[in-house]
XYZ file of C-alpha atoms in Angstrom:
769
model
C 63.729 125.160 73.754
C 67.335 124.448 72.838
C 68.860 121.503 74.656
C 65.542 120.822 76.410
C 63.634 120.343 73.152
C 63.019 116.633 73.722
C 61.539 117.365 77.137
C 59.269 120.074 75.771
C 58.125 117.985 72.817
C 57.403 115.110 75.182
C 55.364 117.350 77.490
C 53.480 118.960 74.597
C 52.762 115.541 73.079
C 51.529 114.212 76.419
C 49.216 117.200 76.868
C 47.793 116.901 73.342
C 47.059 113.186 73.724
C 45.747 113.303 77.280
C 43.497 116.340 76.863
C 42.182 114.855 73.617
C 41.165 111.764 75.579
C 39.669 113.863 78.362
C 37.692 115.955 75.879
C 36.543 113.074 73.648
C 35.263 110.936 76.491
C 33.900 114.021 78.208
C 31.639 114.443 75.194
C 30.644 110.802 75.720
C 29.673 111.629 79.302
C 27.258 114.210 77.940
C 25.924 111.859 75.261
C 25.502 108.717 77.382
C 24.396 110.208 80.720
C 21.456 108.280 82.243
C 18.245 109.864 80.945
C 15.972 111.772 83.307
C 12.470 110.828 82.065
C 10.069 113.615 81.256
C 7.452 111.568 83.107
C 7.497 108.482 85.318
C 4.115 106.812 84.828
C 2.433 103.994 86.695
C 1.038 101.281 84.448
C -2.619 102.010 83.734
C -2.464 105.655 84.827
C -1.869 108.915 82.974
C -0.924 110.825 86.121
C 2.874 111.054 86.463
C 4.475 109.844 89.660
C 7.532 112.001 88.960
C 8.516 114.472 86.240
C 11.903 115.628 85.012
C 11.374 119.071 86.509
C 10.331 117.495 89.793
C 13.424 115.264 89.886
C 15.670 118.266 89.236
C 13.791 120.196 91.927
C 14.631 117.278 94.205
C 18.284 117.592 93.248
C 18.243 121.249 94.331
C 16.474 120.283 97.577
C 19.226 117.752 98.278
C 21.846 120.409 97.547
C 20.215 122.803 100.007
C 20.663 120.455 102.995
C 24.380 120.157 102.301
C 24.261 117.679 99.443
C 27.415 115.608 99.488
C 28.196 116.768 103.027
C 25.292 114.704 104.366
C 25.630 111.156 103.132
C 26.537 110.580 99.509
C 25.021 110.133 96.069
C 26.535 107.627 93.621
C 29.254 107.057 96.239
C 30.528 110.641 96.416
C 30.182 112.654 99.600
C 30.308 112.245 103.374
C 30.574 108.886 105.126
C 28.441 108.992 108.276
C 24.932 108.991 106.814
C 24.094 106.402 104.128
C 24.784 106.585 100.457
C 21.273 107.639 99.488
C 21.422 105.848 96.133
C 22.318 102.501 97.692
C 20.063 103.007 100.708
C 16.987 103.953 98.651
C 17.559 101.046 96.291
C 17.784 98.454 99.064
C 14.775 99.841 100.912
C 12.692 99.884 97.754
C 13.726 96.330 96.836
C 12.879 94.932 100.271
C 9.573 96.841 100.245
C 8.726 95.301 96.850
C 9.481 91.785 98.156
C 7.276 92.306 101.221
C 4.400 93.686 99.154
C 4.685 90.888 96.592
C 4.779 88.231 99.319
C 1.628 89.615 100.934
C -0.230 89.938 97.621
C 0.736 86.496 96.290
C 0.894 84.411 99.455
C -0.591 86.445 102.274
C 2.629 86.063 104.272
C 5.727 88.039 105.125
C 8.612 87.396 102.760
C 10.695 85.824 105.549
C 7.920 83.274 106.179
C 7.917 81.945 102.588
C 9.699 78.731 101.716
C 12.914 78.772 99.732
C 11.218 78.101 96.399
C 8.648 80.874 96.825
C 11.376 83.339 97.830
C 13.439 82.362 94.784
C 10.492 83.001 92.451
C 9.901 86.460 93.908
C 13.595 87.340 93.769
C 13.677 86.353 90.100
C 10.624 88.550 89.389
C 12.248 91.373 91.343
C 15.480 91.177 89.350
C 13.625 91.051 86.040
C 11.415 94.016 86.874
C 14.171 96.238 88.173
C 16.845 95.501 85.597
C 14.487 95.813 82.617
C 14.738 99.258 81.057
C 11.245 100.671 80.499
C 12.334 104.137 79.418
C 10.859 105.098 76.033
C 13.101 107.682 74.424
C 10.550 108.643 71.769
C 7.868 109.396 74.366
C 10.359 110.510 77.027
C 8.501 108.404 79.575
C 9.267 105.535 81.921
C 6.553 103.112 82.998
C 6.621 101.198 86.285
C 4.303 98.580 87.731
C 1.671 99.431 90.389
C 3.569 97.136 92.776
C 6.763 99.103 92.310
C 4.842 102.350 92.749
C 3.686 101.087 96.154
C 7.261 100.196 97.101
C 8.393 103.676 96.038
C 5.658 105.278 98.134
C 6.715 103.271 101.206
C 10.347 104.266 100.723
C 9.461 107.919 100.142
C 7.407 107.904 103.350
C 10.458 106.706 105.294
C 12.594 109.522 103.845
C 9.898 112.077 104.577
C 10.066 111.059 108.248
C 13.869 110.876 108.277
C 14.430 114.400 106.968
C 11.733 115.916 109.195
C 11.541 115.874 112.977
C 9.396 112.731 113.238
C 10.159 111.282 116.695
C 10.099 107.680 115.482
C 13.374 108.222 113.587
C 15.142 110.543 116.020
C 17.643 107.851 116.995
C 18.393 107.170 113.334
C 19.006 110.865 112.671
C 21.411 110.895 115.589
C 23.253 107.871 114.161
C 23.478 109.613 110.782
C 24.631 112.947 112.343
C 21.541 114.696 110.951
C 19.966 117.630 112.726
C 16.271 117.608 113.563
C 14.069 118.839 110.720
C 16.909 118.634 108.242
C 14.600 119.724 105.402
C 11.594 121.590 106.860
C 9.427 121.714 103.711
C 7.280 118.599 103.120
C 7.019 119.542 99.438
C 10.801 119.712 99.101
C 11.186 116.383 100.931
C 8.868 114.764 98.388
C 10.859 116.271 95.527
C 14.132 115.071 97.063
C 12.678 111.557 97.326
C 12.094 111.701 93.560
C 15.747 112.552 92.998
C 16.892 109.688 95.240
C 14.541 107.350 93.367
C 15.977 108.408 90.012
C 19.579 107.788 91.086
C 18.591 104.301 92.332
C 16.796 103.668 89.021
C 19.985 104.525 87.126
C 21.890 102.148 89.425
C 19.492 99.224 88.922
C 18.301 99.479 85.304
C 20.363 98.112 82.428
C 21.768 100.751 80.102
C 20.002 101.005 76.760
C 21.945 100.124 73.619
C 21.599 103.608 72.117
C 23.476 105.025 75.124
C 26.395 102.606 74.991
C 24.717 99.647 76.709
C 24.029 96.107 75.617
C 26.450 94.331 77.945
C 23.907 93.678 80.694
C 25.262 96.424 82.975
C 23.319 99.230 84.600
C 23.880 102.918 83.890
C 26.325 102.880 86.822
C 28.219 99.766 85.662
C 26.323 97.609 88.202
C 27.315 99.795 91.151
C 26.384 99.570 94.035
C 26.862 95.958 95.060
C 23.296 94.737 95.592
C 22.808 90.922 95.542
C 18.994 91.180 95.445
C 19.039 92.240 91.776
C 22.404 90.809 90.709
C 24.400 94.035 90.894
C 27.927 92.658 90.875
C 31.162 93.662 89.131
C 31.026 93.451 85.362
C 33.496 91.471 83.282
C 34.934 94.757 82.003
C 35.485 95.850 85.585
C 37.601 92.764 86.251
C 39.547 93.062 82.988
C 40.475 96.722 83.450
C 41.333 96.195 87.095
C 43.906 93.577 86.103
C 45.145 95.777 83.274
C 45.608 98.727 85.645
C 47.911 96.638 87.835
C 49.880 95.453 84.807
C 50.191 99.008 83.477
C 51.335 100.275 86.861
C 54.018 97.582 87.152
C 55.213 98.221 83.611
C 55.308 101.967 84.231
C 57.294 101.528 87.433
C 59.752 99.258 85.630
C 60.326 101.703 82.799
C 60.665 104.576 85.271
C 63.292 102.772 87.347
C 65.366 102.131 84.218
C 64.878 105.699 83.011
C 65.644 107.152 86.436
C 68.838 105.129 86.679
C 69.869 106.378 83.231
C 69.057 109.989 84.166
C 71.049 109.806 87.407
C 73.953 108.168 85.614
C 74.239 111.173 83.341
C 73.616 113.709 86.081
C 76.083 116.520 86.420
C 77.669 117.465 89.690
C 75.649 119.864 91.805
C 77.134 123.360 91.949
C 79.172 124.584 94.884
C 76.734 126.547 97.065
C 77.491 130.245 97.535
C 78.994 131.420 100.789
C 75.867 133.423 101.638
C 72.166 132.943 100.976
C 71.571 134.743 97.635
C 68.026 135.763 98.595
C 69.279 137.655 101.639
C 71.623 139.700 99.438
C 68.688 141.442 97.783
C 66.405 143.783 99.705
C 62.789 142.798 100.064
C 60.342 144.615 97.816
C 57.219 146.299 99.231
C 54.997 143.511 97.841
C 57.111 140.840 99.527
C 57.065 142.739 102.819
C 53.256 142.784 102.556
C 53.030 138.980 102.549
C 53.075 138.655 106.343
C 49.287 138.965 106.488
C 48.980 136.111 103.960
C 50.997 133.896 106.300
C 48.756 134.909 109.193
C 45.672 134.015 107.119
C 47.181 130.635 106.222
C 47.684 129.568 109.827
C 44.435 131.171 111.047
C 42.442 129.107 108.552
C 44.643 126.098 109.312
C 43.818 126.218 113.027
C 40.125 126.782 112.303
C 40.114 123.811 109.934
C 41.852 121.551 112.452
C 39.486 122.406 115.317
C 36.338 122.219 113.193
C 37.621 118.894 111.867
C 37.891 117.496 115.378
C 34.418 118.861 116.118
C 33.054 117.162 112.984
C 34.755 113.859 113.794
C 33.046 113.866 117.191
C 29.658 114.023 115.469
C 30.348 110.499 114.178
C 30.058 109.418 117.837
C 27.269 111.509 119.331
C 25.552 112.608 116.128
C 23.731 115.673 117.401
C 25.718 116.750 120.462
C 29.261 117.680 121.406
C 30.006 115.989 124.721
C 26.340 116.261 125.611
C 25.821 119.851 124.414
C 23.210 120.018 121.638
C 24.829 122.118 118.936
C 23.492 120.398 115.832
C 20.575 122.804 115.349
C 23.079 125.633 114.786
C 26.214 123.821 113.664
C 25.161 120.463 112.197
C 27.530 117.893 110.752
C 26.801 118.958 107.161
C 27.832 122.544 107.961
C 30.944 121.786 110.005
C 32.192 119.274 107.435
C 31.641 121.901 104.731
C 33.695 124.429 106.689
C 36.366 121.813 107.402
C 36.913 121.088 103.717
C 36.524 124.650 102.490
C 38.928 125.998 105.137
C 41.512 123.444 104.001
C 41.195 124.531 100.384
C 41.388 128.212 101.339
C 44.507 127.997 103.497
C 46.367 125.657 101.174
C 45.524 127.820 98.158
C 46.562 130.962 100.077
C 49.926 129.347 100.840
C 50.469 128.620 97.157
C 49.380 132.116 96.097
C 51.768 133.641 98.647
C 54.613 131.500 97.296
C 53.947 132.795 93.801
C 53.771 136.419 94.960
C 57.055 135.994 96.835
C 58.779 134.565 93.753
C 57.450 137.222 91.359
C 59.911 139.988 92.389
C 62.745 137.422 92.585
C 62.074 136.545 88.958
C 61.799 140.229 88.073
C 65.324 140.994 89.238
C 64.412 142.056 92.771
C 61.943 144.718 91.624
C 58.188 145.164 91.957
C 56.115 146.095 88.932
C 54.239 149.336 89.424
C 51.413 149.077 91.972
C 52.353 145.457 92.787
C 52.002 146.019 96.539
C 48.560 147.553 96.038
C 47.569 144.480 94.027
C 48.879 142.157 96.743
C 46.872 144.042 99.380
C 43.694 144.060 97.280
C 43.994 140.329 96.602
C 44.411 139.595 100.313
C 41.256 141.419 101.336
C 39.375 139.857 98.423
C 40.382 136.428 99.767
C 39.124 137.385 103.226
C 35.786 138.577 101.832
C 35.294 135.418 99.756
C 36.220 133.179 102.672
C 33.946 134.881 105.214
C 31.136 135.385 102.701
C 31.121 131.755 101.609
C 31.175 130.501 105.212
C 28.219 132.729 106.137
C 26.390 131.623 103.003
C 26.969 127.947 103.904
C 25.435 128.577 107.331
C 22.376 130.449 106.042
C 21.662 127.823 103.372
C 21.856 124.771 105.622
C 19.849 126.592 108.340
C 17.211 127.280 105.622
C 17.239 130.957 106.532
C 18.202 131.825 102.985
C 15.418 131.624 100.337
C 15.749 128.354 98.428
C 16.211 130.110 95.075
C 19.299 131.866 96.465
C 20.914 128.792 97.978
C 22.975 127.637 95.010
C 24.227 131.141 94.257
C 24.910 132.527 97.718
C 24.744 129.527 100.033
C 25.725 125.935 99.321
C 26.141 124.224 95.959
C 25.920 120.810 97.594
C 28.988 119.362 95.875
C 32.045 118.228 97.808
C 35.099 120.521 97.508
C 33.080 123.148 95.598
C 30.450 123.729 98.280
C 30.735 127.521 98.281
C 27.875 129.367 96.578
C 28.301 130.116 92.880
C 28.731 133.860 93.499
C 31.598 133.161 95.914
C 33.029 130.561 93.556
C 33.009 133.134 90.753
C 34.663 135.670 93.046
C 37.302 133.099 94.003
C 38.018 132.471 90.318
C 38.281 136.226 89.758
C 40.762 136.420 92.650
C 42.895 133.611 91.226
C 42.776 135.294 87.812
C 43.890 138.552 89.458
C 46.775 136.633 91.058
C 47.662 135.451 87.547
C 47.773 139.092 86.404
C 50.043 140.031 89.316
C 52.348 137.129 88.477
C 52.327 137.850 84.751
C 53.334 141.493 85.265
C 56.545 140.302 86.917
C 57.252 137.181 84.856
C 56.496 138.095 81.257
C 58.933 141.012 80.900
C 61.752 138.695 82.026
C 60.500 135.747 80.002
C 60.268 137.787 76.807
C 63.466 139.806 77.272
C 66.032 138.970 74.520
C 69.005 138.599 76.857
C 70.182 135.137 75.824
C 69.580 133.543 79.229
C 68.204 130.023 79.603
C 64.512 130.541 80.447
C 63.141 127.029 80.098
C 62.458 126.569 83.801
C 60.856 130.004 83.955
C 58.698 129.108 80.944
C 57.454 125.953 82.679
C 56.749 127.919 85.856
C 54.832 130.453 83.765
C 52.750 127.717 82.158
C 51.827 126.275 85.560
C 50.895 129.760 86.851
C 48.634 130.341 83.830
C 46.957 126.940 84.293
C 46.348 127.568 88.005
C 44.854 130.931 87.118
C 42.505 129.605 84.461
C 41.595 125.976 85.154
C 39.699 126.700 88.367
C 37.155 128.263 86.015
C 36.099 124.797 84.818
C 34.079 124.581 88.030
C 31.745 127.170 86.497
C 30.808 124.921 83.565
C 27.826 123.334 85.311
C 24.721 124.838 86.873
C 22.284 124.206 89.681
C 20.141 121.837 87.605
C 22.881 120.253 85.499
C 22.676 116.467 85.144
C 24.708 114.996 88.014
C 26.881 112.853 85.695
C 27.865 115.946 83.712
C 28.403 117.929 86.915
C 30.740 115.210 88.234
C 32.824 115.432 85.073
C 33.475 119.157 85.591
C 33.745 118.944 89.372
C 36.644 116.540 89.056
C 38.360 118.919 86.646
C 38.681 121.175 89.686
C 39.274 118.616 92.444
C 41.564 116.282 90.530
C 43.008 118.122 87.542
C 43.411 121.629 88.971
C 44.590 120.526 92.424
C 46.385 117.240 91.777
C 47.661 118.202 88.336
C 48.590 121.830 87.875
C 49.289 122.589 91.527
C 51.649 119.600 91.523
C 53.508 120.973 88.500
C 53.632 124.471 90.026
C 54.979 123.125 93.321
C 57.645 121.015 91.636
C 58.751 123.844 89.365
C 58.652 126.506 92.075
C 60.840 124.388 94.367
C 63.241 123.686 91.510
C 63.410 127.409 90.749
C 64.049 128.300 94.403
C 66.748 125.663 94.901
C 68.529 126.551 91.669
C 68.347 130.270 92.509
C 69.880 129.488 95.892
C 72.704 127.703 94.053
C 71.949 124.338 95.671
C 71.145 122.395 92.495
C 72.211 122.934 88.920
C 69.838 124.896 86.738
C 70.120 122.298 83.990
C 69.101 119.395 86.185
C 66.363 121.448 87.861
C 64.926 122.244 84.434
C 65.227 118.714 83.054
C 63.760 117.152 86.200
C 60.855 119.612 86.295
C 59.969 119.045 82.642
C 60.220 115.262 83.024
C 58.120 115.359 86.210
C 55.481 117.523 84.522
C 55.175 114.988 81.697
C 54.787 112.123 84.178
C 52.216 113.988 86.279
C 50.152 114.950 83.249
C 50.391 111.558 81.537
C 48.563 109.815 84.345
C 46.812 112.782 85.897
C 44.802 114.210 83.002
C 42.907 111.126 81.725
C 43.251 109.658 85.227
C 40.492 112.127 86.139
C 38.079 109.472 84.879
C 38.885 107.089 87.734
C 36.491 109.184 89.834
C 33.702 108.543 87.315
C 33.589 104.749 87.015
C 30.115 104.568 88.566
C 28.699 108.054 87.964
C 26.632 107.160 84.926
C 29.497 106.634 82.460
C 30.217 103.834 79.996
C 32.900 101.116 79.904
C 35.397 103.085 77.734
C 35.516 105.794 80.432
C 36.308 103.088 82.976
C 39.033 101.689 80.715
C 40.719 105.068 80.213
C 40.410 105.989 83.880
C 41.785 102.658 85.129
C 44.698 102.596 82.693
C 45.942 106.128 83.145
C 45.225 106.498 86.856
C 47.542 103.511 87.362
C 50.297 105.646 85.833
C 49.724 108.316 88.496
C 51.496 106.004 90.917
C 54.575 105.673 88.704
C 56.415 108.956 89.489
C 55.765 108.441 93.193
C 58.138 105.467 93.429
C 61.178 107.760 93.218
C 59.986 110.106 95.933
C 62.180 108.424 98.509
C 65.161 109.722 96.555
C 63.549 113.163 96.309
C 62.994 113.193 100.061
C 66.633 112.322 100.645
C 67.744 115.086 98.283
C 65.626 117.660 100.125
C 66.943 116.417 103.447
C 70.540 116.641 102.306
C 70.177 120.235 101.092
C 70.278 121.517 104.667
C 73.899 120.315 104.972
C 75.157 121.885 101.739
C 75.922 125.279 103.235
C 76.007 126.664 106.783
C 73.307 129.226 105.998
C 70.928 126.439 104.928
C 70.437 125.549 108.605
C 68.044 128.497 108.750
C 65.879 126.762 106.123
C 65.777 123.421 107.918
C 62.082 123.426 108.803
C 60.771 124.455 105.382
C 62.968 121.668 103.969
C 61.580 119.205 106.510
C 58.085 120.046 105.302
C 59.201 119.310 101.737
C 60.625 115.968 102.938
C 57.230 115.205 104.505
C 55.574 116.070 101.184
C 57.647 113.417 99.414
C 56.866 110.807 102.086
C 53.115 111.442 102.120
C 53.011 111.653 98.339
C 54.400 108.142 98.249
C 52.133 106.799 101.007
C 48.981 108.906 100.750
C 48.772 109.496 97.019
C 50.648 106.361 95.973
C 49.795 103.469 98.299
C 46.448 104.679 99.635
C 45.532 106.193 96.281
C 46.126 103.010 94.330
C 44.297 101.069 97.048
C 41.072 102.669 95.825
C 41.913 103.236 92.145
C 41.323 99.902 90.347
C 37.666 99.515 89.294
C 37.191 96.271 91.235
C 38.500 97.891 94.383
C 36.505 101.079 94.039
C 33.376 99.067 93.216
C 33.246 97.825 96.798
C 34.867 100.668 98.737
C 33.647 103.835 97.022
C 32.062 105.888 99.782
C 33.675 103.994 102.673
C 36.222 105.222 105.233
C 39.037 104.027 102.985
C 38.427 107.175 100.925
C 39.192 109.672 103.737
C 42.340 107.646 104.432
C 43.561 108.674 100.989
C 42.052 112.167 101.294
C 43.709 113.023 104.623
C 47.080 111.541 103.693
C 47.144 113.203 100.279
C 45.384 116.532 100.904
C 47.136 117.428 104.142
C 50.161 115.141 103.850
C 51.073 116.471 100.411
C 49.429 119.824 99.791
C 49.107 120.806 103.440
C 52.762 120.235 104.229
C 53.681 121.890 100.943
C 51.687 125.008 101.846
C 53.217 125.017 105.350
C 56.671 124.626 103.808
C 56.053 127.601 101.530
C 54.705 129.580 104.505
C 57.801 128.892 106.640
C 60.089 129.627 103.703
C 58.468 133.010 103.058
C 58.486 133.767 106.781
C 62.222 133.107 106.873
C 62.824 135.830 104.271
C 60.185 138.441 105.121
C 61.346 138.326 108.757
C 65.091 137.719 108.224
C 65.984 138.386 111.876
C 63.644 135.673 113.087
C 65.058 132.394 114.379
C 62.923 129.268 114.263
C 62.232 127.978 117.767
C 63.719 124.488 117.531
C 61.659 123.025 120.359
C 58.449 124.508 118.997
C 59.146 123.384 115.433
C 60.223 119.876 116.420
C 57.018 119.424 118.362
C 54.927 120.954 115.605
C 56.438 119.007 112.729
C 56.649 115.583 114.343
C 53.311 115.795 116.122
C 51.566 116.750 112.886
C 53.041 113.672 111.221
C 52.372 111.426 114.222
C 48.798 112.691 114.569
C 48.115 111.992 110.903
C 49.554 108.487 111.228
C 47.486 107.814 114.356
C 44.150 109.005 112.978
C 44.667 106.873 109.870
C 46.126 103.718 111.419
C 44.014 103.505 114.583
C 40.642 104.613 113.230
C 39.986 105.543 109.600
C 41.766 102.611 107.959
C 40.514 99.861 110.331
C 36.925 101.131 110.038
C 37.294 101.277 106.261
C 38.567 97.695 106.114
C 35.685 96.422 108.258
C 33.292 98.296 105.975
C 35.034 96.793 102.955
C 34.287 93.309 104.241
C 30.660 94.252 104.936
C 30.290 95.759 101.455
C 31.651 92.627 99.773
C 29.578 90.316 101.954
C 26.218 92.101 102.075
C 26.311 95.231 99.918
C 27.188 98.897 100.189
C 23.862 99.693 101.854
C 24.880 97.545 104.825
C 28.443 98.921 105.107
C 26.969 102.426 105.486
C 23.935 101.443 107.557
C 23.025 102.442 111.093
C 23.031 98.771 112.057
C 26.648 98.304 110.992
C 28.279 101.632 111.901
C 26.782 101.817 115.382
C 28.306 98.510 116.501
C 30.240 98.997 119.760
C 33.663 98.041 118.382
C 33.335 100.549 115.524
C 32.256 103.254 117.940
C 35.339 102.402 120.009
C 37.537 102.866 116.939
C 35.965 106.277 116.354
C 36.645 107.206 119.979
C 40.261 106.084 119.572
C 40.674 108.635 116.786
C 40.449 111.346 119.460
C 44.036 110.579 120.528
C 45.370 111.116 117.014
C 43.296 114.277 116.659
C 44.721 115.722 119.884
C 48.288 114.961 118.822
C 47.610 116.582 115.442
C 45.990 119.649 117.024
C 49.010 120.104 119.307
C 51.337 120.043 116.307
C 49.130 122.508 114.430
C 49.136 124.945 117.347
C 52.930 124.813 117.633
C 53.491 125.560 113.943
C 50.822 128.251 114.047
C 52.406 130.017 117.023
C 55.781 129.932 115.281
C 54.289 131.684 112.254
C 52.173 134.144 114.262
C 55.033 135.113 116.565
C 57.324 135.476 113.566
C 54.885 137.687 111.668
C 53.861 139.847 114.628
C 56.942 140.049 116.833
C 60.052 139.430 114.737
C 61.867 142.568 113.481
C 60.972 143.579 109.972
C 63.549 143.809 107.236
C 64.733 147.341 106.386
C 63.149 148.921 103.336
C 66.306 149.383 101.282
C 66.514 149.828 97.507
C 67.150 146.796 95.361
C 70.793 145.963 94.798
C 70.665 143.520 91.976
C 68.908 140.824 90.075
C 68.599 137.168 90.941
C 66.807 135.847 87.900
C 69.287 133.910 85.856
C 71.966 134.004 88.546
C 72.677 130.287 88.328
C 72.160 129.697 84.644
């Protein structure tokens, strides 16, 4: 560790504390998850209305239609169809009021006087918030009146998910295909699952599972005035605390950053020639052209399928009048849109690692490295194509239902690919780790006296990327949804937003120091400090996704407090962007790296705006209480996923292209159009459509409830449809930019002269120590 000991001890201490919190409260998620009753009985009857096995069968039925890609559950999923938890709850409550009004007064509820309505509302709240689950008997008892309300609600869902003509217009509004779930038996089972999630959202948590504060299993989410679902006192307290913690963290960072810059050493004088061009490419590096082609091929597919999916929010079942939903419904195209994004971004990162491996290894390939690179590429292609085909067959219900989870569609956002393909993807990432380790470890362990701290941090991030994707295998098809959400966010938040962030930061620092543009000491210190900051907020900050997924108040407290710290390192990204921008002027040969650097500048900007501003907009518990599952979430998702990781992957792609095709010259006109139109398109789709719609929904959610903000009645208003039409302009600008960048990469890979296959002439690792 040497002179970096304090940085390493800080990072190690942060990891010990934060993973201890994540593990301890993860165990609490298991212990306090809302119970799934063995039997749901109607008062006076021994025949169960629902059973635990039936509810879990319903969960698998929901997964088979696309799960979180068609509406959402507990606020997580797609945004066009309703949140089924909130929607079921409101429909059941209004059905109960109508039935009670007819039984007690012989009138419709709306025709009762104010006093009579108040009495029924009070009875409703008491019945629904009272916990009737008996742990000893593993049963829950409901009233005959509630059983009737459940039956009425289930009948509506049976019609909605079939091809019943009375709800065809509603299916179109929700972007559902006709006969979404063909089996009547499976529709009934799915209704049981929806009922159970609404029960967890309306029934007060029992004391033995961390309750006693008058809150439901979902901390009173969703907002539902009919039964008094409103933010808890703890929600308010920890929302205020998160703001205070964020402000304090920013203050301390500004002071610390000023101190760090004050003691910064002068950057080294750049070499007269690009050091990476002085060493011949290895066979494995020369083989990376096909990775770059795969990156942009998936990128273009994702962009076009994204525009196709966005159009479904307008016409629902047709694309400019052409009925395509029976073959390519919204749930499928949205699945492909998200999965394609993850595949091409991950491929860009894997390619960056494979390019750096020989650089680290002194300009040499380990034995059979090129063969490994080729095998990994074709494995990625097989997993990508196989998972896409499986998605199609599952949602089309061609695939047998018992195969769906394993070969088709898991139903969970960002990990939709079937479990077999997910396992294969993990095996591929682990194989990438082996390829990286074969080049890195001999250098890392060599007793040559060189400073290897930055290389050690890079190695740690590579190992974590290789292994932590495996946490997505820790749940199964019938795992309790609260437990599943815990592990799913290990992948979506911790693996992507945590370890990929550390890898990207360290890889860039390694590249820039190897090029002689920044001092090795400052690159190492900054990378270690950044890793500590990312992990401090990022690891326990995982819990901010779980406020309302069946967890207790302590989980909310930890998530709110630490996720506020995720914003802290982003306040200095303006300086980082300026530093990246200025690198292009440090040496004449850096002009050839202008466009990769511009992508890294964009990463810093969108990290600040997308991850920082838009991320914190939805992070505090009080904010997320009202806007979880609204269009404010894709504002953050688009700005952070593409703005940060997308531009980062494109930057890596252009950087590798520059070296594997050294004779290529970037087409300035093409790259200017591509870069600026990508940024402008992203700004337009957010500012003219997603964000305004999200804010209107926010107001509706606060005023009436989440059910209304996601309802057909609200979303199909003419002015909101106009805003969705307006998004087309931003999409077209973005698509134009994507095509320009793609053609630059494709033409470079296919038509630019290849570098000569000369023997290595020297080592780069350690050149700027």
